[in-house]
Amino acid sequence: MNVRAINRRVIEQFRAGDPIEGMHRDRLVLLTTTGRRTGTAHTTPMMFHPDGDRILVVASNVGAPEHPDWYLNLVADPAVTVELAERSYSATATPLHGPEYDRLWAELTRLYPFFADHARKTSRTIPVVAVHR
């Protein structure tokens, strides 16, 4: 499976307003981060969960032992661009910690049990990131 090719296709379909094979368009966000080594923009499609005036994204990396690149990028530079449906805006990404993390992780794994499956596959703590204007 070529994840980069799949992501390119998803990004193209999302921006064109087309249906996205195997995904719910209304739960998809395109998150653009700045590469921590290259300084270039990198866009990644991912699922999000609305949380008031912000969205939450989960850096599960399907339970891989390492964090996904997009997460490492936003830790280095929290300024991101969000594309949701027909709107795009600049935002700040903040990894959550402590009681807020615990509360939201419990909620996210209740709503989306596959995140708990991902957590069982790895020894790392899976980050939850709040993205807000």
PDB file of C-alpha atoms in Angstrom:
ATOM      1  CA  MET A   1       0.000   0.000   0.000  1.00  0.00           C
ATOM      2  CA  ASN A   2       1.455   3.346  -1.068  1.00  0.00           C
ATOM      3  CA  VAL A   3       0.176   5.722   1.623  1.00  0.00           C
ATOM      4  CA  ARG A   4       1.572   8.815  -0.114  1.00  0.00           C
ATOM      5  CA  ALA A   5      -0.294   7.984  -3.331  1.00  0.00           C
ATOM      6  CA  ILE A   6      -3.503   7.364  -1.387  1.00  0.00           C
ATOM      7  CA  ASN A   7      -3.092  10.667   0.475  1.00  0.00           C
ATOM      8  CA  ARG A   8      -2.520  12.539  -2.805  1.00  0.00           C
ATOM      9  CA  ARG A   9      -5.707  11.035  -4.246  1.00  0.00           C
ATOM     10  CA  VAL A  10      -7.707  11.875  -1.108  1.00  0.00           C
ATOM     11  CA  ILE A  11      -6.418  15.466  -1.103  1.00  0.00           C
ATOM     12  CA  GLU A  12      -7.322  15.907  -4.779  1.00  0.00           C
ATOM     13  CA  GLN A  13     -10.818  14.458  -4.292  1.00  0.00           C
ATOM     14  CA  PHE A  14     -11.389  16.518  -1.145  1.00  0.00           C
ATOM     15  CA  ARG A  15     -10.345  19.809  -2.777  1.00  0.00           C
ATOM     16  CA  ALA A  16     -12.431  19.037  -5.872  1.00  0.00           C
ATOM     17  CA  GLY A  17     -15.498  18.428  -3.705  1.00  0.00           C
ATOM     18  CA  ASP A  18     -15.738  14.853  -4.944  1.00  0.00           C
ATOM     19  CA  PRO A  19     -16.763  11.824  -2.879  1.00  0.00           C
ATOM     20  CA  ILE A  20     -13.794  10.205  -1.156  1.00  0.00           C
ATOM     21  CA  GLU A  21     -13.597   6.461  -1.492  1.00  0.00           C
ATOM     22  CA  GLY A  22     -13.790   4.687   1.853  1.00  0.00           C
ATOM     23  CA  MET A  23     -14.025   7.875   3.929  1.00  0.00           C
ATOM     24  CA  HIS A  24     -16.684  10.138   5.381  1.00  0.00           C
ATOM     25  CA  ARG A  25     -16.087  13.565   3.865  1.00  0.00           C
ATOM     26  CA  ASP A  26     -17.724  15.321   6.824  1.00  0.00           C
ATOM     27  CA  ARG A  27     -15.161  13.795   9.227  1.00  0.00           C
ATOM     28  CA  LEU A  28     -12.110  14.605   7.113  1.00  0.00           C
ATOM     29  CA  VAL A  29      -9.710  17.507   7.533  1.00  0.00           C
ATOM     30  CA  LEU A  30      -6.651  18.429   5.516  1.00  0.00           C
ATOM     31  CA  LEU A  31      -3.968  19.585   7.928  1.00  0.00           C
ATOM     32  CA  THR A  32      -0.951  21.398   6.513  1.00  0.00           C
ATOM     33  CA  THR A  33       2.170  21.549   8.630  1.00  0.00           C
ATOM     34  CA  THR A  34       5.636  22.939   7.979  1.00  0.00           C
ATOM     35  CA  GLY A  35       8.324  20.297   7.614  1.00  0.00           C
ATOM     36  CA  ARG A  36      10.651  20.422  10.606  1.00  0.00           C
ATOM     37  CA  ARG A  37      13.696  19.611   8.452  1.00  0.00           C
ATOM     38  CA  THR A  38      12.734  20.986   5.037  1.00  0.00           C
ATOM     39  CA  GLY A  39      10.592  24.003   5.913  1.00  0.00           C
ATOM     40  CA  THR A  40       8.180  23.006   3.139  1.00  0.00           C
ATOM     41  CA  ALA A  41       4.419  22.640   3.485  1.00  0.00           C
ATOM     42  CA  HIS A  42       3.061  19.112   3.939  1.00  0.00           C
ATOM     43  CA  THR A  43      -0.656  18.364   3.751  1.00  0.00           C
ATOM     44  CA  THR A  44      -2.098  15.281   5.401  1.00  0.00           C
ATOM     45  CA  PRO A  45      -5.711  14.084   5.260  1.00  0.00           C
ATOM     46  CA  MET A  46      -7.017  12.765   8.557  1.00  0.00           C
ATOM     47  CA  MET A  47     -10.094  12.203  10.619  1.00  0.00           C
ATOM     48  CA  PHE A  48     -11.091  14.888  13.095  1.00  0.00           C
ATOM     49  CA  HIS A  49     -13.501  15.224  15.982  1.00  0.00           C
ATOM     50  CA  PRO A  50     -15.260  18.555  16.654  1.00  0.00           C
ATOM     51  CA  ASP A  51     -14.783  19.934  20.174  1.00  0.00           C
ATOM     52  CA  GLY A  52     -16.495  23.291  20.594  1.00  0.00           C
ATOM     53  CA  ASP A  53     -14.660  25.955  18.610  1.00  0.00           C
ATOM     54  CA  ARG A  54     -11.731  23.664  17.901  1.00  0.00           C
ATOM     55  CA  ILE A  55     -11.116  20.294  16.303  1.00  0.00           C
ATOM     56  CA  LEU A  56      -9.227  17.330  17.695  1.00  0.00           C
ATOM     57  CA  VAL A  57      -6.894  15.106  15.703  1.00  0.00           C
ATOM     58  CA  VAL A  58      -5.239  11.922  16.927  1.00  0.00           C
ATOM     59  CA  ALA A  59      -1.643  11.009  16.086  1.00  0.00           C
ATOM     60  CA  SER A  60      -2.225   7.262  16.291  1.00  0.00           C
ATOM     61  CA  ASN A  61      -0.185   6.326  13.211  1.00  0.00           C
ATOM     62  CA  VAL A  62      -2.253   3.116  13.250  1.00  0.00           C
ATOM     63  CA  GLY A  63      -0.329   1.996  16.335  1.00  0.00           C
ATOM     64  CA  ALA A  64       3.138   2.284  14.800  1.00  0.00           C
ATOM     65  CA  PRO A  65       6.018   2.623  17.284  1.00  0.00           C
ATOM     66  CA  GLU A  66       6.797   6.167  16.121  1.00  0.00           C
ATOM     67  CA  HIS A  67       4.728   9.340  15.923  1.00  0.00           C
ATOM     68  CA  PRO A  68       3.544  10.371  12.441  1.00  0.00           C
ATOM     69  CA  ASP A  69       5.614  13.012  10.649  1.00  0.00           C
ATOM     70  CA  TRP A  70       2.755  15.537  10.666  1.00  0.00           C
ATOM     71  CA  TYR A  71       2.709  15.386  14.479  1.00  0.00           C
ATOM     72  CA  LEU A  72       6.479  15.884  14.769  1.00  0.00           C
ATOM     73  CA  ASN A  73       6.163  18.821  12.361  1.00  0.00           C
ATOM     74  CA  LEU A  74       3.487  20.594  14.415  1.00  0.00           C
ATOM     75  CA  VAL A  75       5.418  20.039  17.641  1.00  0.00           C
ATOM     76  CA  ALA A  76       8.317  21.888  15.986  1.00  0.00           C
ATOM     77  CA  ASP A  77       6.011  24.577  14.535  1.00  0.00           C
ATOM     78  CA  PRO A  78       2.413  24.689  15.826  1.00  0.00           C
ATOM     79  CA  ALA A  79       1.223  27.068  13.072  1.00  0.00           C
ATOM     80  CA  VAL A  80      -0.936  24.968  10.727  1.00  0.00           C
ATOM     81  CA  THR A  81      -3.511  25.406   7.980  1.00  0.00           C
ATOM     82  CA  VAL A  82      -6.863  23.661   8.262  1.00  0.00           C
ATOM     83  CA  GLU A  83      -9.102  22.754   5.318  1.00  0.00           C
ATOM     84  CA  LEU A  84     -12.614  21.692   6.321  1.00  0.00           C
ATOM     85  CA  ALA A  85     -15.306  21.277   3.659  1.00  0.00           C
ATOM     86  CA  GLU A  86     -15.323  24.589   1.779  1.00  0.00           C
ATOM     87  CA  ARG A  87     -13.306  26.660   4.254  1.00  0.00           C
ATOM     88  CA  SER A  88      -9.649  27.056   5.008  1.00  0.00           C
ATOM     89  CA  TYR A  89      -8.039  28.912   7.895  1.00  0.00           C
ATOM     90  CA  SER A  90      -4.808  29.370   9.811  1.00  0.00           C
ATOM     91  CA  ALA A  91      -4.710  27.718  13.204  1.00  0.00           C
ATOM     92  CA  THR A  92      -2.521  26.682  16.099  1.00  0.00           C
ATOM     93  CA  ALA A  93      -2.058  23.036  17.039  1.00  0.00           C
ATOM     94  CA  THR A  94      -1.560  22.153  20.693  1.00  0.00           C
ATOM     95  CA  PRO A  95      -0.852  18.638  21.949  1.00  0.00           C
ATOM     96  CA  LEU A  96      -2.982  17.955  25.035  1.00  0.00           C
ATOM     97  CA  HIS A  97      -1.654  16.753  28.381  1.00  0.00           C
ATOM     98  CA  GLY A  98      -2.820  15.904  31.869  1.00  0.00           C
ATOM     99  CA  PRO A  99      -6.482  15.709  32.862  1.00  0.00           C
ATOM    100  CA  GLU A 100      -7.691  17.278  29.604  1.00  0.00           C
ATOM    101  CA  TYR A 101      -5.838  14.622  27.605  1.00  0.00           C
ATOM    102  CA  ASP A 102      -7.169  11.848  29.847  1.00  0.00           C
ATOM    103  CA  ARG A 103     -10.768  13.060  29.548  1.00  0.00           C
ATOM    104  CA  LEU A 104     -10.654  13.502  25.769  1.00  0.00           C
ATOM    105  CA  TRP A 105      -8.719  10.275  25.135  1.00  0.00           C
ATOM    106  CA  ALA A 106     -11.410   8.389  27.052  1.00  0.00           C
ATOM    107  CA  GLU A 107     -14.126  10.089  24.995  1.00  0.00           C
ATOM    108  CA  LEU A 108     -12.364   9.498  21.670  1.00  0.00           C
ATOM    109  CA  THR A 109     -11.713   5.823  22.358  1.00  0.00           C
ATOM    110  CA  ARG A 110     -15.354   5.383  23.413  1.00  0.00           C
ATOM    111  CA  LEU A 111     -16.593   7.021  20.210  1.00  0.00           C
ATOM    112  CA  TYR A 112     -13.929   5.515  17.937  1.00  0.00           C
ATOM    113  CA  PRO A 113     -12.800   2.172  19.449  1.00  0.00           C
ATOM    114  CA  PHE A 114     -10.179   1.650  16.737  1.00  0.00           C
ATOM    115  CA  PHE A 115      -8.013   4.265  18.506  1.00  0.00           C
ATOM    116  CA  ALA A 116      -7.883   1.961  21.550  1.00  0.00           C
ATOM    117  CA  ASP A 117      -6.821  -0.847  19.187  1.00  0.00           C
ATOM    118  CA  HIS A 118      -4.038   1.389  17.867  1.00  0.00           C
ATOM    119  CA  ALA A 119      -2.907   2.147  21.445  1.00  0.00           C
ATOM    120  CA  ARG A 120      -2.648  -1.557  22.248  1.00  0.00           C
ATOM    121  CA  LYS A 121      -0.206  -2.011  19.356  1.00  0.00           C
ATOM    122  CA  THR A 122       2.361   0.501  20.660  1.00  0.00           C
ATOM    123  CA  SER A 123       4.199   1.429  23.837  1.00  0.00           C
ATOM    124  CA  ARG A 124       4.031   5.170  23.112  1.00  0.00           C
ATOM    125  CA  THR A 125       1.293   7.464  24.361  1.00  0.00           C
ATOM    126  CA  ILE A 126      -0.846   8.397  21.377  1.00  0.00           C
ATOM    127  CA  PRO A 127      -1.118  12.181  21.185  1.00  0.00           C
ATOM    128  CA  VAL A 128      -4.402  14.071  20.960  1.00  0.00           C
ATOM    129  CA  VAL A 129      -3.985  17.500  19.393  1.00  0.00           C
ATOM    130  CA  ALA A 130      -6.358  20.450  19.695  1.00  0.00           C
ATOM    131  CA  VAL A 131      -6.418  22.687  16.634  1.00  0.00           C
ATOM    132  CA  HIS A 132      -7.890  26.161  17.076  1.00  0.00           C
ATOM    133  CA  ARG A 133      -8.002  29.463  15.226  1.00  0.00           C
TER     134      ARG A 133
END
